[in-house]
Amino acid sequence: MQKPDKDDYEPPACWREPLGESPAVLAKRDFVRPSPWCPKTNLEFDPWCDPDNPKTVTYKDILNATSVVNEYIPPSPLKRSKCCVQFEMELNYKFEIFHNTGSFKDRGALYALSTLNKEQRQNGVLTASTGNWALALAFRGQQLGIPVTVVLPVNTMHSVIQRCQHYEATVILFGGDLSESTRKAFLMIYEGSTFTFINGYDHPHIIAANGSIGLEILNQLPQTDVIIVPIGGGGLIAGIAAAIKKIKPKVLIYGVEANKCCCFFKAMENERPYKTAVTESLAASLAVPTAGCNSFHTSKSLIDKMVLVDEDWIARAILHMVEEEKIALEGAGVISLAALFAVPNVLTELRGKTVVCIISGATIDSFALPRCFERAKAIEGRLIKLTLSKVLSIVSNVGCNVLQAYKDKSWLEENDFYTIRFTIICETLGLGHACTLKRVMEKLFPNICNFLEEPFSPIPICACYPRRLP
């Protein structure tokens, strides 16, 4: 390809800023025009993930990876749902959450690192991730004595950052999404770093290792009719589909994405991967801007159906798993189940079938979890908002001003965990006025109102004995 002129191609500003170089200097570099298949330049060229020469992961590749994975990782559990009657199907969960770092990524990290030669192990590996892949690579790198550097978006959960550092990984925070973090990683290599870059969702070794999940499912539940798989960049569904369709072609493979980050759905629609917009979602771990070229090439003819789910269905799935299965999961991890909470008539063909949902991860922020609960309960009509207009109007009619009103969850008090108090601070004209308010409230709400300030007595207090200050 011909090198572009300065006026013909100028690298984006987000490439220039980390280097601190002018556009004129960067324009002289050996940039190659973007490929029509996937908008990349040679700055981000990965020989393992070349959109102009995609690789198909074969059943033989999956068997090789599985032999390594099985040596170190026991089969993950497959459990029957407690709510088969509710969903009108024989529903099962393939729990990929009990690995050391809480997601299926552990399989790919182990296999990818095991294939490195001696020099690559010494130089270390580099990757970009939204969280789960970084954790898995850091953990396995620590185990195998391989230095790991991860580039994470700046909005990554603090718990993920701290755990990566706990596994002795070097953590670099850069960019607002995975695309920008990945670009930073390639900039480091472009500037001379000797790291080996490993794509966490599209490297052929990662896809092959993911295929071990499909083999386990058929061993654990041979009568499986349908497997529902979460999709981010596509590495998970590509591996599972390649394994399943080789052994039992009649098993249906369904892919599920969040409608806020649906790069693979768009790739299937347009028959090629391309960069898509990504917005914040409960399925943050699946927020991949561009579908993997190898993943897409491997699985495009093997996927029977694609489903997009919205945030409400994901929230309901999170709540369902906590209440019914007693397991807290991240949105990305439970998105396969979210498809079953879709509006009626979306997956009616699954009624009476033996269905397996891949539960892919459990890394959820403790601050996000209660918000998901509230949202899901509101959607299901189990949480409603009430205004205390009657109480406040009574206070107003008595002639008092409401200065503050707030709820107080007594979570620190022993044996009072479920008590919630609504507190109102009022301004009155004096002691007599305050006593009037107290009499009115106690008459209308007997044994409910508790006034915290005393004395509320109309009898004058002798000046000789003033109230002592605390």
Coordinates of C-alpha atoms in Angstrom, one line a residue:
M1 CA 0.0 0.0 0.0
Q2 CA 1.1 3.6 -0.7
K3 CA 2.1 5.8 2.2
P4 CA -0.4 8.7 2.6
D5 CA 0.5 12.3 2.2
K6 CA 0.2 14.7 5.2
D7 CA -2.9 16.3 3.7
D8 CA -4.4 13.0 2.8
Y9 CA -4.3 11.3 6.2
E10 CA -3.8 12.7 9.6
P11 CA -3.9 10.4 12.7
P12 CA -6.7 11.1 15.2
A13 CA -5.9 13.5 18.1
C14 CA -6.2 10.7 20.6
W15 CA -3.1 9.0 19.0
R16 CA -1.1 12.2 19.2
E17 CA -1.7 13.3 22.7
P18 CA 0.2 10.4 24.5
L19 CA 3.2 10.9 22.4
G20 CA 3.3 14.7 22.7
E21 CA 4.2 15.1 19.1
S22 CA 2.8 17.5 16.5
P23 CA 0.6 16.3 13.6
A24 CA 3.3 17.2 11.2
V25 CA 5.8 14.8 12.8
L26 CA 3.3 12.0 13.1
A27 CA 2.1 12.5 9.5
K28 CA 5.6 11.5 8.3
R29 CA 5.4 8.1 10.0
D30 CA 4.7 5.0 8.1
F31 CA 0.9 4.9 8.4
V32 CA -1.0 2.7 6.1
R33 CA -4.5 3.5 4.9
P34 CA -7.3 1.9 6.9
S35 CA -8.6 -1.4 5.6
P36 CA -12.1 -1.4 4.2
W37 CA -12.9 -4.4 6.4
C38 CA -11.9 -3.0 9.7
P39 CA -10.8 0.6 10.3
K40 CA -7.2 0.0 11.5
T41 CA -3.8 1.2 10.6
N42 CA -0.5 -0.6 10.9
L43 CA -0.2 1.1 14.3
E44 CA -2.7 -1.4 15.6
F45 CA -1.8 -4.3 13.4
D46 CA -2.0 -7.7 15.2
P47 CA -0.8 -10.6 13.1
W48 CA -3.0 -13.0 15.1
C49 CA -6.1 -10.8 14.4
D50 CA -5.8 -9.5 10.9
P51 CA -9.1 -8.4 9.5
D52 CA -7.9 -8.9 5.9
N53 CA -6.8 -12.5 6.7
P54 CA -9.2 -13.8 9.4
K55 CA -8.4 -17.2 10.9
T56 CA -11.0 -20.0 11.4
V57 CA -10.7 -21.8 14.7
T58 CA -11.2 -25.6 14.1
Y59 CA -12.4 -28.4 16.2
K60 CA -8.9 -29.7 16.3
D61 CA -7.7 -26.4 17.7
I62 CA -10.4 -26.7 20.4
L63 CA -9.3 -30.2 21.3
N64 CA -5.7 -29.1 21.7
A65 CA -6.7 -26.2 23.9
T66 CA -9.1 -28.3 26.0
S67 CA -6.3 -30.8 26.8
V68 CA -4.3 -28.0 28.3
V69 CA -7.3 -26.4 30.1
N70 CA -8.4 -29.6 31.6
E71 CA -5.0 -30.2 33.1
Y72 CA -5.3 -27.2 35.3
I73 CA -9.0 -26.2 35.4
P74 CA -11.8 -28.7 36.5
P75 CA -15.1 -28.6 34.6
S76 CA -17.4 -25.8 35.7
P77 CA -20.7 -26.8 37.2
L78 CA -23.9 -27.1 35.2
K79 CA -27.0 -26.7 37.4
R80 CA -30.7 -27.0 36.7
S81 CA -32.7 -23.9 37.3
K82 CA -35.2 -23.8 40.2
C83 CA -37.7 -22.0 37.9
C84 CA -38.1 -24.3 35.0
V85 CA -41.9 -24.1 35.4
Q86 CA -41.8 -20.3 35.3
F87 CA -39.9 -20.3 32.0
E88 CA -41.7 -23.3 30.6
M89 CA -38.5 -25.1 29.6
E90 CA -35.9 -27.4 31.1
L91 CA -33.6 -24.5 31.9
N92 CA -30.0 -25.1 33.0
Y93 CA -27.1 -22.7 33.9
K94 CA -23.5 -23.3 33.0
F95 CA -21.7 -21.4 35.8
E96 CA -18.4 -20.0 34.6
I97 CA -18.1 -17.9 37.7
F98 CA -16.2 -20.2 40.1
H99 CA -12.9 -19.8 38.4
N100 CA -10.1 -18.0 40.3
T101 CA -11.0 -14.5 38.9
G102 CA -14.8 -15.1 38.5
S103 CA -15.2 -15.5 34.8
F104 CA -14.7 -17.8 31.8
K105 CA -11.7 -15.7 30.8
D106 CA -9.5 -17.9 33.0
R107 CA -9.6 -20.6 30.4
G108 CA -8.2 -18.4 27.6
A109 CA -5.6 -16.7 29.7
L110 CA -4.2 -20.1 30.8
Y111 CA -4.0 -21.5 27.3
A112 CA -2.7 -18.3 25.6
L113 CA 0.1 -17.9 28.1
S114 CA 1.0 -21.6 27.9
T115 CA 1.7 -21.3 24.2
L116 CA 4.4 -18.5 24.6
N117 CA 8.0 -19.3 23.9
K118 CA 10.8 -18.6 26.4
E119 CA 11.7 -15.2 25.1
Q120 CA 8.0 -14.1 25.0
R121 CA 7.6 -15.2 28.6
Q122 CA 10.6 -13.2 29.7
N123 CA 9.5 -10.1 27.9
G124 CA 6.0 -10.3 29.3
V125 CA 2.6 -9.8 27.8
L126 CA 0.4 -6.7 27.2
T127 CA -3.4 -6.4 26.8
A128 CA -6.3 -4.0 26.9
S129 CA -9.5 -4.9 28.8
T130 CA -12.6 -3.7 30.4
G131 CA -11.9 -5.9 33.5
N132 CA -12.5 -9.6 33.4
W133 CA -9.8 -10.4 30.8
A134 CA -7.3 -8.3 32.6
L135 CA -8.0 -10.1 35.9
A136 CA -7.6 -13.5 34.3
L137 CA -4.4 -12.7 32.5
A138 CA -2.9 -11.1 35.6
F139 CA -3.7 -14.1 37.7
R140 CA -2.4 -16.7 35.3
G141 CA 0.7 -14.5 34.6
Q142 CA 1.5 -14.4 38.3
Q143 CA 1.1 -18.2 38.5
L144 CA 3.4 -18.8 35.5
G145 CA 5.9 -16.1 36.4
I146 CA 5.1 -14.0 33.2
P147 CA 5.1 -10.2 33.6
V148 CA 1.7 -8.8 32.7
T149 CA 0.8 -5.2 31.7
V150 CA -2.9 -4.3 31.3
V151 CA -4.4 -1.1 29.9
L152 CA -7.8 -0.3 31.4
P153 CA -10.3 2.5 30.7
V154 CA -10.2 5.2 33.3
N155 CA -13.7 4.4 34.5
T156 CA -12.8 0.8 35.4
M157 CA -14.1 -0.4 38.8
H158 CA -11.6 0.2 41.6
S159 CA -11.9 -3.4 42.8
V160 CA -10.7 -4.6 39.4
I161 CA -7.7 -2.3 39.4
Q162 CA -6.8 -3.3 42.9
R163 CA -7.1 -7.0 42.1
C164 CA -4.9 -6.7 39.0
Q165 CA -2.3 -5.0 41.1
H166 CA -2.7 -7.7 43.8
Y167 CA -1.8 -10.2 41.0
E168 CA 1.4 -8.1 40.4
A169 CA 0.2 -6.8 37.0
T170 CA 1.3 -3.3 35.9
V171 CA -1.9 -1.3 35.4
I172 CA -2.2 1.6 33.0
L173 CA -5.4 3.7 33.0
F174 CA -6.1 5.3 29.7
G175 CA -9.1 6.2 27.5
G176 CA -12.9 6.1 28.0
D177 CA -13.5 2.8 26.4
L178 CA -11.8 -0.4 25.2
S179 CA -11.0 1.0 21.8
E180 CA -8.9 3.8 23.3
S181 CA -7.3 1.5 25.8
T182 CA -6.3 -0.9 22.9
R183 CA -4.9 2.0 20.9
K184 CA -2.7 3.0 23.9
A185 CA -1.4 -0.6 24.2
F186 CA -0.4 -0.6 20.5
L187 CA 1.3 2.8 20.9
M188 CA 3.4 1.3 23.6
I189 CA 4.5 -1.5 21.3
Y190 CA 5.0 1.0 18.4
E191 CA 7.4 3.0 20.7
G192 CA 9.6 0.0 21.3
S193 CA 8.1 -2.2 24.0
T194 CA 8.9 -5.8 23.7
F195 CA 5.6 -7.1 25.1
T196 CA 3.6 -9.7 23.3
F197 CA 0.1 -8.3 22.8
I198 CA -2.8 -10.8 23.4
N199 CA -6.3 -9.9 22.3
G200 CA -8.7 -11.1 25.0
Y201 CA -11.6 -11.9 22.7
D202 CA -10.3 -12.6 19.2
H203 CA -6.9 -14.4 19.5
P204 CA -7.3 -17.9 18.1
H205 CA -5.9 -19.5 21.2
I206 CA -8.6 -17.6 23.3
I207 CA -11.4 -18.8 21.0
A208 CA -10.1 -22.4 21.1
A209 CA -9.9 -22.4 24.9
N210 CA -13.5 -21.1 25.1
G211 CA -14.6 -24.1 23.0
S212 CA -13.8 -26.3 26.0
I213 CA -17.0 -25.0 27.6
G214 CA -19.0 -26.4 24.7
L215 CA -17.4 -29.8 25.1
E216 CA -18.2 -29.8 28.8
I217 CA -21.8 -29.0 28.2
L218 CA -22.3 -32.0 25.9
N219 CA -20.6 -34.2 28.5
Q220 CA -22.7 -32.9 31.3
L221 CA -26.0 -32.6 29.5
P222 CA -26.1 -34.6 26.2
Q223 CA -29.8 -33.9 25.6
T224 CA -29.1 -30.1 25.3
D225 CA -31.3 -28.5 22.6
V226 CA -30.2 -24.8 22.8
I227 CA -27.2 -23.0 24.2
I228 CA -27.6 -19.2 24.9
V229 CA -24.3 -17.4 24.9
P230 CA -23.3 -13.8 25.9
I231 CA -21.5 -11.9 23.2
G232 CA -19.0 -9.1 23.5
G233 CA -16.3 -9.3 20.9
G234 CA -17.5 -12.8 20.0
G235 CA -14.7 -15.1 21.2
L236 CA -16.9 -17.0 23.6
I237 CA -19.7 -17.8 21.1
A238 CA -17.2 -18.6 18.4
G239 CA -15.4 -21.2 20.5
I240 CA -18.6 -22.8 21.8
A241 CA -20.3 -22.8 18.4
A242 CA -17.3 -24.4 16.7
A243 CA -17.2 -27.2 19.2
I244 CA -21.0 -27.9 19.4
K245 CA -21.8 -27.8 15.7
K246 CA -19.0 -30.3 15.0
I247 CA -20.4 -32.8 17.4
K248 CA -24.1 -32.1 17.4
P249 CA -25.1 -29.8 14.5
K250 CA -28.8 -29.8 15.5
V251 CA -28.1 -28.0 18.8
L252 CA -29.1 -24.4 18.4
I253 CA -26.7 -21.6 19.3
Y254 CA -28.2 -18.3 20.3
G255 CA -26.1 -15.2 20.9
V256 CA -27.2 -12.3 23.2
E257 CA -25.9 -8.8 23.3
A258 CA -27.0 -5.6 25.1
N259 CA -28.6 -3.1 22.7
K260 CA -26.2 -0.5 24.0
C261 CA -23.1 -2.4 22.8
C262 CA -24.0 -4.6 19.9
C263 CA -21.0 -4.8 17.7
F264 CA -21.5 -8.5 16.8
F265 CA -25.2 -8.0 16.0
K266 CA -24.2 -5.2 13.6
A267 CA -21.5 -7.4 12.1
M268 CA -23.9 -10.2 11.5
E269 CA -26.4 -7.7 9.9
N270 CA -23.7 -6.2 7.6
E271 CA -21.7 -9.4 7.1
R272 CA -18.5 -7.8 8.3
P273 CA -17.1 -6.3 11.6
Y274 CA -16.9 -2.6 11.9
K275 CA -16.6 -0.1 14.7
T276 CA -19.8 0.7 16.5
A277 CA -20.8 3.2 19.2
V278 CA -20.6 1.9 22.8
T279 CA -22.5 3.5 25.7
E280 CA -22.6 2.7 29.4
S281 CA -24.5 -0.5 30.1
L282 CA -25.1 -2.9 32.9
A283 CA -23.3 -5.4 30.7
A284 CA -20.0 -3.3 30.9
S285 CA -17.8 -6.4 30.3
L286 CA -19.3 -6.8 26.9
A287 CA -18.7 -3.2 25.8
V288 CA -16.5 -4.0 22.7
P289 CA -16.6 -1.5 19.9
T290 CA -15.6 -3.9 17.1
A291 CA -16.4 -7.6 16.7
G292 CA -13.4 -9.8 16.5
C293 CA -12.5 -10.7 12.9
N294 CA -11.5 -14.3 13.8
S295 CA -14.5 -14.7 16.0
F296 CA -16.9 -13.4 13.4
H297 CA -15.3 -15.5 10.6
T298 CA -15.4 -18.6 12.7
S299 CA -19.0 -18.3 14.0
K300 CA -21.0 -16.3 11.4
S301 CA -22.4 -19.5 9.8
L302 CA -22.9 -21.3 13.1
I303 CA -25.1 -18.9 15.0
D304 CA -28.8 -19.7 14.7
K305 CA -30.2 -16.5 16.3
M306 CA -29.1 -13.2 17.7
V307 CA -31.0 -11.4 20.4
L308 CA -30.6 -7.9 21.7
V309 CA -31.7 -7.1 25.3
D310 CA -32.2 -3.8 27.0
E311 CA -31.1 -2.7 30.5
D312 CA -34.5 -3.5 32.1
W313 CA -34.2 -7.2 31.2
I314 CA -30.6 -7.3 32.4
A315 CA -31.6 -5.8 35.7
R316 CA -34.5 -8.3 36.1
A317 CA -32.1 -11.2 35.4
I318 CA -29.7 -10.0 38.1
L319 CA -32.5 -9.8 40.6
H320 CA -33.8 -13.2 39.6
M321 CA -30.5 -14.9 40.1
V322 CA -30.1 -13.4 43.6
E323 CA -33.6 -14.2 44.7
E324 CA -34.0 -17.6 43.2
E325 CA -30.5 -19.0 42.8
K326 CA -28.9 -17.0 45.6
I327 CA -26.0 -15.8 43.4
A328 CA -25.0 -12.2 42.7
L329 CA -23.9 -11.8 39.1
E330 CA -22.7 -8.9 36.8
G331 CA -24.9 -7.8 34.0
A332 CA -22.7 -9.3 31.3
G333 CA -22.6 -12.6 33.2
V334 CA -26.4 -13.0 33.3
I335 CA -27.3 -11.5 29.9
S336 CA -28.1 -14.9 28.5
L337 CA -30.9 -15.3 31.0
A338 CA -32.0 -11.7 30.3
A339 CA -33.1 -12.9 26.9
L340 CA -35.7 -15.0 28.6
F341 CA -37.1 -11.9 30.3
A342 CA -37.7 -10.2 27.0
V343 CA -41.1 -9.1 26.0
P344 CA -43.5 -11.9 25.1
N345 CA -43.1 -13.9 21.9
V346 CA -39.4 -13.3 21.5
L347 CA -38.2 -16.8 22.3
T348 CA -41.4 -18.8 22.4
E349 CA -39.8 -21.5 20.3
L350 CA -37.8 -22.5 23.4
R351 CA -40.8 -23.7 25.4
G352 CA -40.4 -27.3 26.3
K353 CA -36.7 -27.4 25.1
T354 CA -33.6 -28.2 27.2
V355 CA -31.8 -24.9 27.3
V356 CA -28.4 -24.0 28.7
C357 CA -27.6 -20.4 29.6
I358 CA -23.9 -19.6 29.9
I359 CA -23.4 -17.6 33.1
S360 CA -20.1 -16.0 32.2
G361 CA -19.0 -13.7 35.0
A362 CA -19.7 -12.5 38.6
T363 CA -17.6 -9.3 38.8
I364 CA -20.2 -6.8 39.9
D365 CA -19.7 -3.5 41.8
S366 CA -21.2 -3.5 45.3
F367 CA -22.6 -0.1 44.6
A368 CA -24.3 -1.1 41.4
L369 CA -26.0 -4.2 42.8
P370 CA -28.6 -2.4 45.0
R371 CA -29.4 -0.1 42.1
C372 CA -30.1 -3.1 39.9
F373 CA -32.4 -4.5 42.5
E374 CA -34.4 -1.3 42.8
R375 CA -34.7 -0.9 39.0
A376 CA -35.8 -4.5 38.5
K377 CA -38.4 -4.3 41.3
A378 CA -39.7 -1.1 39.8
I379 CA -40.0 -2.8 36.4
E380 CA -41.9 -5.7 37.9
G381 CA -44.2 -3.4 39.9
R382 CA -42.7 -4.5 43.2
L383 CA -41.3 -1.1 44.0
I384 CA -43.4 2.1 43.9
K385 CA -42.9 5.7 45.0
L386 CA -45.2 7.3 47.5
T387 CA -45.2 11.0 48.6
L388 CA -46.0 11.8 52.2
S389 CA -48.1 14.7 51.1
K390 CA -50.7 14.1 53.9
V391 CA -48.2 14.2 56.7
L392 CA -46.5 17.3 55.3
S393 CA -49.8 19.0 54.7
I394 CA -50.8 18.4 58.3
V395 CA -47.5 20.0 59.4
S396 CA -48.1 22.9 57.1
N397 CA -51.7 23.4 58.3
V398 CA -50.5 23.6 61.9
G399 CA -48.3 26.5 60.7
C400 CA -44.9 24.8 60.9
N401 CA -42.1 25.0 58.3
V402 CA -40.5 21.8 57.1
L403 CA -36.8 22.4 57.1
Q404 CA -35.6 18.8 56.3
A405 CA -37.2 15.5 55.5
Y406 CA -35.2 12.3 55.0
K407 CA -35.3 8.6 55.5
D408 CA -33.0 6.9 58.0
K409 CA -32.1 3.2 57.5
S410 CA -31.0 2.0 60.9
W411 CA -28.4 -0.4 59.5
L412 CA -26.0 0.1 62.4
E413 CA -28.5 -0.7 65.1
E414 CA -28.5 -4.2 66.4
N415 CA -31.8 -6.1 65.9
D416 CA -33.2 -3.2 63.8
F417 CA -32.0 -4.1 60.3
Y418 CA -35.3 -3.8 58.6
T419 CA -36.5 -0.6 60.3
I420 CA -36.7 2.6 58.2
R421 CA -37.6 5.8 59.8
F422 CA -38.8 8.9 58.0
T423 CA -37.5 12.0 59.9
I424 CA -38.9 15.5 59.6
I425 CA -37.3 18.6 61.1
C426 CA -39.8 21.4 61.6
E427 CA -39.5 25.0 62.6
T428 CA -42.1 26.3 65.1
L429 CA -43.0 29.6 66.7
G430 CA -42.1 28.3 70.2
L431 CA -42.8 25.7 72.8
G432 CA -46.5 26.1 72.8
H433 CA -46.6 25.8 69.0
A434 CA -44.5 22.7 69.1
C435 CA -46.8 21.1 71.7
T436 CA -49.8 21.8 69.4
L437 CA -48.0 20.0 66.5
K438 CA -47.3 17.0 68.8
R439 CA -50.9 16.7 70.0
V440 CA -52.2 16.8 66.4
M441 CA -49.7 14.2 65.1
E442 CA -50.2 11.8 68.0
K443 CA -54.0 12.0 67.6
L444 CA -53.9 11.3 63.8
F445 CA -51.0 8.8 64.0
P446 CA -51.2 7.1 67.4
N447 CA -48.1 5.1 68.4
I448 CA -46.4 6.0 65.2
C449 CA -44.9 9.4 65.6
N450 CA -41.9 9.7 68.0
F451 CA -40.8 13.2 68.9
L452 CA -37.1 13.3 69.6
E453 CA -36.9 16.7 71.3
E454 CA -38.3 17.1 74.9
P455 CA -39.8 18.5 77.0
F456 CA -43.1 19.1 75.1
S457 CA -45.0 20.2 78.2
P458 CA -47.3 23.3 78.4
I459 CA -46.3 23.7 82.1
P460 CA -43.8 26.5 82.5
I461 CA -40.3 25.5 83.8
C462 CA -39.0 27.3 86.9
A463 CA -36.3 29.7 86.0
C464 CA -34.3 28.5 89.1
Y465 CA -33.8 25.2 87.5
P466 CA -32.8 25.8 83.8
R467 CA -32.5 22.8 81.5
R468 CA -28.9 21.6 81.4
L469 CA -27.1 21.6 78.1
P470 CA -25.6 18.2 77.1

